[in-house]
């Protein structure tokens, strides 16, 4: 029988077949226990590695899932995913997708439980995990993907795997991405050393060295016997090129070294060589006492001063410390000539299988947002339902291209930070970037991807005042490029240097200022804290309960909730979220700020869809995996949008809005008692006695209302205490069509002979407002605009003043 000639399959079609196969292998992870046993065979035991690096599992059922069309099966055979008997060559293998520099799949690598590797025939073998070269100047190279995963577990994530026999490396691509150094990590077995030398020869043109870990044949074997911390230490020592036998009890660190001599332990940090100087900050420990100093170890006087002071503090003979200084000098010289070590990343805790299943069930629940609110209430956040939901969505949006930025606004001591801190506690520690003070220089000199995919929480807006402009730029564009002058340490000449910081990342901060920075505030969604008496009562009841047995039980429940949410957040995939063209998204054009508001609304809806990704079907377009926003996402986001973007006078805090109604109520009582409506004035003491607001809160709201001209000080009253007029009426506000205070105020009406119609209709039915003294403003027209037609402003508020 004549063998049919192979058909020519376009590369685009091959890519679609490979992507589909990788997707099917990813779906097999939750259907079998084999991936867990495969990880245990290599000592890895971290199931999140599969999701983080898009590793799948082939169960050998591809032929059963394919359609009966012979043409489709022929294509899969020709690509190499099936043999002539419709069996999978990668069956019962962990499947690693090897991507090229253009983002396409070059080939697939299958690794069995015994460590043998299988590649697709006829396709170029590139480098696995090549994506890390975009953000790493120093990369580590191993010969097996499993060894690369072992380095990742040891917190060295800038690692790629290249087949020493047939793997290919694009040197020009690495140079273009800024790779400056390559370290090949290997064991000391003869075959491993030979493979390492072959790998090092592939990187001609880039400084390359070989780090040999003695006493092992591979990284996984070392990890399985000694653990991740010992592997990390062994890699650090091997990369530094310093053996323990040469300098006893010596351990190099990314920016210095650590050494122990008898009962004394020395930590060297910020070790730098500049010209004829070798500077470092040296911290010495001895029997619970500490001595810290920054010195040039090449300076005789500096060394003598350190020895004399350390001998006094530690009560040690100076001769012992002089001998220590000789060893420290030798260690500093040796360490200063070694290549810079890539600092290991923070470890990511593995997700146990039982907790993984619970997190998946949690992510697929139909009432996901409601359960999140319940969990936040259980860990101590009473009320604030809208703020809790939006804050959690903002934390989750850190993985989106355009994350949310939140600002919690309210009085001092009202508890603004409670929601932010509680939500941040549910964020995985490796994705949380807490800040108390943020200077501009810190932002400029951060590592390029230090903020990428993280949630930054700033305790107070005052702490980021120095970096407000840079923070605005990062939020708006997702990228910061800083150009500044620096001095060459060798020649002393000035040169132009460039630093880049990449996002995206989400931001949350709190602010209590009455007059905040509007330019910075326009980038944020502003959430007001609940300052009502009912909220205070709920908080007090919670605080009383925490002092009893319920407080102890709450602690254990809080720990369980945090573990669940950490697992859930780690399982979220960085999928693209798309809003279909035929989906109706809430919008408005009644104010100029709508130009900034609509993207915030769209990103809020996307965050809801992203949070619910486990309930959606992942679609594919080319090499992009995405999910779509549906009507349920819009329905869940609608009350949040209404609460933030559709409330009246959103420039004001909730307390100030309620204070407006309290003063109006005070005026209504005065009118009922016989006071003319146009002659009512009041003092702050009257308002305080009527509302029972604290003095600080009252003055803050007074400043806020005066700023927007709701309160007008009586210029004709020169005695103390000062008296005020109320320049607002709820009926008029309810019947006008603008949300912006002062946009359609009666005092700006045209003259009677003007052709432009009046802003307010004559039958508005408002109470006469405004000062009516000798120099009174016109009283015939009502004042500020408010909520548009429909229910009154009082009915639209969640609660009136107390």
mmCIF file with all atom_site columns, N, CA and C in Angstrom, residues 494-539:
data_model
loop_
_atom_site.group_PDB
_atom_site.id
_atom_site.type_symbol
_atom_site.label_atom_id
_atom_site.label_alt_id
_atom_site.label_comp_id
_atom_site.label_asym_id
_atom_site.label_entity_id
_atom_site.label_seq_id
_atom_site.pdbx_PDB_ins_code
_atom_site.Cartn_x
_atom_site.Cartn_y
_atom_site.Cartn_z
_atom_site.occupancy
_atom_site.B_iso_or_equiv
_atom_site.pdbx_formal_charge
_atom_site.auth_seq_id
_atom_site.auth_comp_id
_atom_site.auth_asym_id
_atom_site.auth_atom_id
_atom_site.pdbx_PDB_model_num
ATOM 1   N N  . UNK A 1 494 ? 30.109  62.409 35.196 1.00 0.00 ? 494 UNK A N  1
ATOM 2   C CA . UNK A 1 494 ? 28.651  62.330 35.182 1.00 0.00 ? 494 UNK A CA 1
ATOM 3   C C  . UNK A 1 494 ? 28.177  61.746 33.861 1.00 0.00 ? 494 UNK A C  1
ATOM 4   N N  . UNK A 1 495 ? 27.112  60.963 33.936 1.00 0.00 ? 495 UNK A N  1
ATOM 5   C CA . UNK A 1 495 ? 26.520  60.413 32.721 1.00 0.00 ? 495 UNK A CA 1
ATOM 6   C C  . UNK A 1 495 ? 25.013  60.302 32.926 1.00 0.00 ? 495 UNK A C  1
ATOM 7   N N  . UNK A 1 496 ? 24.282  60.174 31.832 1.00 0.00 ? 496 UNK A N  1
ATOM 8   C CA . UNK A 1 496 ? 22.817  60.074 31.877 1.00 0.00 ? 496 UNK A CA 1
ATOM 9   C C  . UNK A 1 496 ? 22.411  58.617 32.095 1.00 0.00 ? 496 UNK A C  1
ATOM 10  N N  . UNK A 1 497 ? 21.610  58.394 33.120 1.00 0.00 ? 497 UNK A N  1
ATOM 11  C CA . UNK A 1 497 ? 21.145  57.052 33.432 1.00 0.00 ? 497 UNK A CA 1
ATOM 12  C C  . UNK A 1 497 ? 19.625  57.001 33.302 1.00 0.00 ? 497 UNK A C  1
ATOM 13  N N  . UNK A 1 498 ? 19.101  55.834 33.050 1.00 0.00 ? 498 UNK A N  1
ATOM 14  C CA . UNK A 1 498 ? 17.656  55.646 32.869 1.00 0.00 ? 498 UNK A CA 1
ATOM 15  C C  . UNK A 1 498 ? 17.177  54.500 33.740 1.00 0.00 ? 498 UNK A C  1
ATOM 16  N N  . UNK A 1 499 ? 16.079  54.729 34.430 1.00 0.00 ? 499 UNK A N  1
ATOM 17  C CA . UNK A 1 499 ? 15.438  53.695 35.240 1.00 0.00 ? 499 UNK A CA 1
ATOM 18  C C  . UNK A 1 499 ? 13.996  53.531 34.768 1.00 0.00 ? 499 UNK A C  1
ATOM 19  N N  . UNK A 1 500 ? 13.552  52.291 34.677 1.00 0.00 ? 500 UNK A N  1
ATOM 20  C CA . UNK A 1 500 ? 12.177  52.007 34.266 1.00 0.00 ? 500 UNK A CA 1
ATOM 21  C C  . UNK A 1 500 ? 11.509  51.118 35.311 1.00 0.00 ? 500 UNK A C  1
ATOM 22  N N  . UNK A 1 501 ? 10.284  51.467 35.628 1.00 0.00 ? 501 UNK A N  1
ATOM 23  C CA . UNK A 1 501 ? 9.454   50.674 36.540 1.00 0.00 ? 501 UNK A CA 1
ATOM 24  C C  . UNK A 1 501 ? 8.171   50.340 35.793 1.00 0.00 ? 501 UNK A C  1
ATOM 25  N N  . UNK A 1 502 ? 7.826   49.078 35.764 1.00 0.00 ? 502 UNK A N  1
ATOM 26  C CA . UNK A 1 502 ? 6.661   48.627 35.008 1.00 0.00 ? 502 UNK A CA 1
ATOM 27  C C  . UNK A 1 502 ? 5.543   48.202 35.941 1.00 0.00 ? 502 UNK A C  1
ATOM 28  N N  . UNK A 1 503 ? 4.334   48.481 35.521 1.00 0.00 ? 503 UNK A N  1
ATOM 29  C CA . UNK A 1 503 ? 3.148   47.976 36.180 1.00 0.00 ? 503 UNK A CA 1
ATOM 30  C C  . UNK A 1 503 ? 2.636   46.780 35.389 1.00 0.00 ? 503 UNK A C  1
ATOM 31  N N  . UNK A 1 504 ? 1.362   46.515 35.464 1.00 0.00 ? 504 UNK A N  1
ATOM 32  C CA . UNK A 1 504 ? 0.384   47.261 36.271 1.00 0.00 ? 504 UNK A CA 1
ATOM 33  C C  . UNK A 1 504 ? 0.345   46.751 37.710 1.00 0.00 ? 504 UNK A C  1
ATOM 34  N N  . UNK A 1 505 ? -0.213  47.575 38.597 1.00 0.00 ? 505 UNK A N  1
ATOM 35  C CA . UNK A 1 505 ? -0.416  47.190 39.985 1.00 0.00 ? 505 UNK A CA 1
ATOM 36  C C  . UNK A 1 505 ? -1.585  47.998 40.526 1.00 0.00 ? 505 UNK A C  1
ATOM 37  N N  . UNK A 1 506 ? -2.255  47.460 41.511 1.00 0.00 ? 506 UNK A N  1
ATOM 38  C CA . UNK A 1 506 ? -3.385  48.159 42.120 1.00 0.00 ? 506 UNK A CA 1
ATOM 39  C C  . UNK A 1 506 ? -2.904  48.932 43.339 1.00 0.00 ? 506 UNK A C  1
ATOM 40  N N  . UNK A 1 507 ? -3.627  50.016 43.656 1.00 0.00 ? 507 UNK A N  1
ATOM 41  C CA . UNK A 1 507 ? -3.243  50.908 44.747 1.00 0.00 ? 507 UNK A CA 1
ATOM 42  C C  . UNK A 1 507 ? -4.459  51.157 45.628 1.00 0.00 ? 507 UNK A C  1
ATOM 43  N N  . UNK A 1 508 ? -4.238  51.159 46.949 1.00 0.00 ? 508 UNK A N  1
ATOM 44  C CA . UNK A 1 508 ? -5.260  51.565 47.909 1.00 0.00 ? 508 UNK A CA 1
ATOM 45  C C  . UNK A 1 508 ? -4.595  52.444 48.960 1.00 0.00 ? 508 UNK A C  1
ATOM 46  N N  . UNK A 1 509 ? -5.241  53.552 49.307 1.00 0.00 ? 509 UNK A N  1
ATOM 47  C CA . UNK A 1 509 ? -4.718  54.438 50.342 1.00 0.00 ? 509 UNK A CA 1
ATOM 48  C C  . UNK A 1 509 ? -5.869  55.098 51.083 1.00 0.00 ? 509 UNK A C  1
ATOM 49  N N  . UNK A 1 510 ? -5.560  55.724 52.209 1.00 0.00 ? 510 UNK A N  1
ATOM 50  C CA . UNK A 1 510 ? -6.559  56.439 52.996 1.00 0.00 ? 510 UNK A CA 1
ATOM 51  C C  . UNK A 1 510 ? -6.180  57.908 53.068 1.00 0.00 ? 510 UNK A C  1
ATOM 52  N N  . UNK A 1 511 ? -7.191  58.764 53.266 1.00 0.00 ? 511 UNK A N  1
ATOM 53  C CA . UNK A 1 511 ? -6.945  60.202 53.328 1.00 0.00 ? 511 UNK A CA 1
ATOM 54  C C  . UNK A 1 511 ? -8.001  60.848 54.198 1.00 0.00 ? 511 UNK A C  1
ATOM 55  N N  . UNK A 1 512 ? -7.582  61.818 55.010 1.00 0.00 ? 512 UNK A N  1
ATOM 56  C CA . UNK A 1 512 ? -8.497  62.531 55.899 1.00 0.00 ? 512 UNK A CA 1
ATOM 57  C C  . UNK A 1 512 ? -8.502  64.027 55.621 1.00 0.00 ? 512 UNK A C  1
ATOM 58  N N  . UNK A 1 513 ? -7.803  64.493 54.595 1.00 0.00 ? 513 UNK A N  1
ATOM 59  C CA . UNK A 1 513 ? -7.739  65.916 54.302 1.00 0.00 ? 513 UNK A CA 1
ATOM 60  C C  . UNK A 1 513 ? -9.094  66.434 53.816 1.00 0.00 ? 513 UNK A C  1
ATOM 61  N N  . UNK A 1 514 ? -9.390  67.684 54.199 1.00 0.00 ? 514 UNK A N  1
ATOM 62  C CA . UNK A 1 514 ? -10.624 68.313 53.728 1.00 0.00 ? 514 UNK A CA 1
ATOM 63  C C  . UNK A 1 514 ? -10.477 68.748 52.283 1.00 0.00 ? 514 UNK A C  1
ATOM 64  N N  . UNK A 1 515 ? -9.299  69.261 51.921 1.00 0.00 ? 515 UNK A N  1
ATOM 65  C CA . UNK A 1 515 ? -9.036  69.721 50.559 1.00 0.00 ? 515 UNK A CA 1
ATOM 66  C C  . UNK A 1 515 ? -7.952  68.835 49.943 1.00 0.00 ? 515 UNK A C  1
ATOM 67  N N  . UNK A 1 516 ? -8.301  67.671 49.438 1.00 0.00 ? 516 UNK A N  1
ATOM 68  C CA . UNK A 1 516 ? -7.288  66.769 48.896 1.00 0.00 ? 516 UNK A CA 1
ATOM 69  C C  . UNK A 1 516 ? -6.771  67.255 47.549 1.00 0.00 ? 516 UNK A C  1
ATOM 70  N N  . UNK A 1 517 ? -5.695  66.614 47.102 1.00 0.00 ? 517 UNK A N  1
ATOM 71  C CA . UNK A 1 517 ? -5.123  66.899 45.797 1.00 0.00 ? 517 UNK A CA 1
ATOM 72  C C  . UNK A 1 517 ? -6.050  66.336 44.720 1.00 0.00 ? 517 UNK A C  1
ATOM 73  N N  . UNK A 1 518 ? -6.752  67.220 44.006 1.00 0.00 ? 518 UNK A N  1
ATOM 74  C CA . UNK A 1 518 ? -7.745  66.766 43.038 1.00 0.00 ? 518 UNK A CA 1
ATOM 75  C C  . UNK A 1 518 ? -7.094  66.099 41.828 1.00 0.00 ? 518 UNK A C  1
ATOM 76  N N  . UNK A 1 519 ? -5.895  66.544 41.451 1.00 0.00 ? 519 UNK A N  1
ATOM 77  C CA . UNK A 1 519 ? -5.215  65.935 40.305 1.00 0.00 ? 519 UNK A CA 1
ATOM 78  C C  . UNK A 1 519 ? -4.898  64.474 40.582 1.00 0.00 ? 519 UNK A C  1
ATOM 79  N N  . UNK A 1 520 ? -4.396  64.205 41.779 1.00 0.00 ? 520 UNK A N  1
ATOM 80  C CA . UNK A 1 520 ? -4.124  62.813 42.146 1.00 0.00 ? 520 UNK A CA 1
ATOM 81  C C  . UNK A 1 520 ? -5.426  62.057 42.400 1.00 0.00 ? 520 UNK A C  1
ATOM 82  N N  . UNK A 1 521 ? -6.389  62.724 43.038 1.00 0.00 ? 521 UNK A N  1
ATOM 83  C CA . UNK A 1 521 ? -7.649  62.062 43.354 1.00 0.00 ? 521 UNK A CA 1
ATOM 84  C C  . UNK A 1 521 ? -8.441  61.640 42.139 1.00 0.00 ? 521 UNK A C  1
ATOM 85  N N  . UNK A 1 522 ? -8.237  62.318 40.993 1.00 0.00 ? 522 UNK A N  1
ATOM 86  C CA . UNK A 1 522 ? -8.984  61.957 39.795 1.00 0.00 ? 522 UNK A CA 1
ATOM 87  C C  . UNK A 1 522 ? -8.603  60.582 39.278 1.00 0.00 ? 522 UNK A C  1
ATOM 88  N N  . UNK A 1 523 ? -7.454  60.062 39.681 1.00 0.00 ? 523 UNK A N  1
ATOM 89  C CA . UNK A 1 523 ? -7.040  58.728 39.255 1.00 0.00 ? 523 UNK A CA 1
ATOM 90  C C  . UNK A 1 523 ? -7.664  57.638 40.119 1.00 0.00 ? 523 UNK A C  1
ATOM 91  N N  . UNK A 1 524 ? -8.276  58.016 41.226 1.00 0.00 ? 524 UNK A N  1
ATOM 92  C CA . UNK A 1 524 ? -8.765  57.036 42.189 1.00 0.00 ? 524 UNK A CA 1
ATOM 93  C C  . UNK A 1 524 ? -10.293 56.981 42.182 1.00 0.00 ? 524 UNK A C  1
ATOM 94  N N  . UNK A 1 525 ? -10.808 55.853 42.588 1.00 0.00 ? 525 UNK A N  1
ATOM 95  C CA . UNK A 1 525 ? -12.207 55.745 42.976 1.00 0.00 ? 525 UNK A CA 1
ATOM 96  C C  . UNK A 1 525 ? -12.283 56.083 44.459 1.00 0.00 ? 525 UNK A C  1
ATOM 97  N N  . UNK A 1 526 ? -13.094 57.058 44.797 1.00 0.00 ? 526 UNK A N  1
ATOM 98  C CA . UNK A 1 526 ? -13.155 57.553 46.164 1.00 0.00 ? 526 UNK A CA 1
ATOM 99  C C  . UNK A 1 526 ? -14.286 56.842 46.905 1.00 0.00 ? 526 UNK A C  1
ATOM 100 N N  . UNK A 1 527 ? -13.949 56.215 48.032 1.00 0.00 ? 527 UNK A N  1
ATOM 101 C CA . UNK A 1 527 ? -14.919 55.539 48.879 1.00 0.00 ? 527 UNK A CA 1
ATOM 102 C C  . UNK A 1 527 ? -14.967 56.251 50.227 1.00 0.00 ? 527 UNK A C  1
ATOM 103 N N  . UNK A 1 528 ? -16.156 56.578 50.672 1.00 0.00 ? 528 UNK A N  1
ATOM 104 C CA . UNK A 1 528 ? -16.331 57.274 51.947 1.00 0.00 ? 528 UNK A CA 1
ATOM 105 C C  . UNK A 1 528 ? -16.664 56.263 53.047 1.00 0.00 ? 528 UNK A C  1
ATOM 106 N N  . UNK A 1 529 ? -16.037 56.435 54.181 1.00 0.00 ? 529 UNK A N  1
ATOM 107 C CA . UNK A 1 529 ? -16.307 55.555 55.319 1.00 0.00 ? 529 UNK A CA 1
ATOM 108 C C  . UNK A 1 529 ? -17.657 55.898 55.938 1.00 0.00 ? 529 UNK A C  1
ATOM 109 N N  . UNK A 1 530 ? -18.300 54.892 56.498 1.00 0.00 ? 530 UNK A N  1
ATOM 110 C CA . UNK A 1 530 ? -19.595 55.084 57.154 1.00 0.00 ? 530 UNK A CA 1
ATOM 111 C C  . UNK A 1 530 ? -19.343 55.704 58.536 1.00 0.00 ? 530 UNK A C  1
ATOM 112 N N  . UNK A 1 531 ? -19.802 56.948 58.723 1.00 0.00 ? 531 UNK A N  1
ATOM 113 C CA . UNK A 1 531 ? -19.595 57.655 59.978 1.00 0.00 ? 531 UNK A CA 1
ATOM 114 C C  . UNK A 1 531 ? -20.889 57.785 60.789 1.00 0.00 ? 531 UNK A C  1
ATOM 115 N N  . UNK A 1 532 ? -21.870 56.942 60.478 1.00 0.00 ? 532 UNK A N  1
ATOM 116 C CA . UNK A 1 532 ? -23.155 57.043 61.163 1.00 0.00 ? 532 UNK A CA 1
ATOM 117 C C  . UNK A 1 532 ? -23.085 56.444 62.558 1.00 0.00 ? 532 UNK A C  1
ATOM 118 N N  . UNK A 1 533 ? -24.080 56.778 63.380 1.00 0.00 ? 533 UNK A N  1
ATOM 119 C CA . UNK A 1 533 ? -24.149 56.237 64.740 1.00 0.00 ? 533 UNK A CA 1
ATOM 120 C C  . UNK A 1 533 ? -24.434 54.742 64.704 1.00 0.00 ? 533 UNK A C  1
ATOM 121 N N  . UNK A 1 534 ? -25.228 54.293 63.734 1.00 0.00 ? 534 UNK A N  1
ATOM 122 C CA . UNK A 1 534 ? -25.512 52.861 63.632 1.00 0.00 ? 534 UNK A CA 1
ATOM 123 C C  . UNK A 1 534 ? -24.232 52.062 63.384 1.00 0.00 ? 534 UNK A C  1
ATOM 124 N N  . UNK A 1 535 ? -23.340 52.594 62.521 1.00 0.00 ? 535 UNK A N  1
ATOM 125 C CA . UNK A 1 535 ? -22.072 51.915 62.280 1.00 0.00 ? 535 UNK A CA 1
ATOM 126 C C  . UNK A 1 535 ? -21.218 51.907 63.543 1.00 0.00 ? 535 UNK A C  1
ATOM 127 N N  . UNK A 1 536 ? -21.242 53.020 64.288 1.00 0.00 ? 536 UNK A N  1
ATOM 128 C CA . UNK A 1 536 ? -20.495 53.067 65.544 1.00 0.00 ? 536 UNK A CA 1
ATOM 129 C C  . UNK A 1 536 ? -20.997 52.014 66.519 1.00 0.00 ? 536 UNK A C  1
ATOM 130 N N  . UNK A 1 537 ? -22.312 51.836 66.597 1.00 0.00 ? 537 UNK A N  1
ATOM 131 C CA . UNK A 1 537 ? -22.879 50.828 67.490 1.00 0.00 ? 537 UNK A CA 1
ATOM 132 C C  . UNK A 1 537 ? -22.449 49.420 67.071 1.00 0.00 ? 537 UNK A C  1
ATOM 133 N N  . UNK A 1 538 ? -22.425 49.159 65.767 1.00 0.00 ? 538 UNK A N  1
ATOM 134 C CA . UNK A 1 538 ? -21.985 47.837 65.298 1.00 0.00 ? 538 UNK A CA 1
ATOM 135 C C  . UNK A 1 538 ? -20.523 47.581 65.655 1.00 0.00 ? 538 UNK A C  1
ATOM 136 N N  . UNK A 1 539 ? -19.707 48.601 65.488 1.00 0.00 ? 539 UNK A N  1
ATOM 137 C CA . UNK A 1 539 ? -18.281 48.443 65.807 1.00 0.00 ? 539 UNK A CA 1
ATOM 138 C C  . UNK A 1 539 ? -18.082 48.202 67.301 1.00 0.00 ? 539 UNK A C  1
#
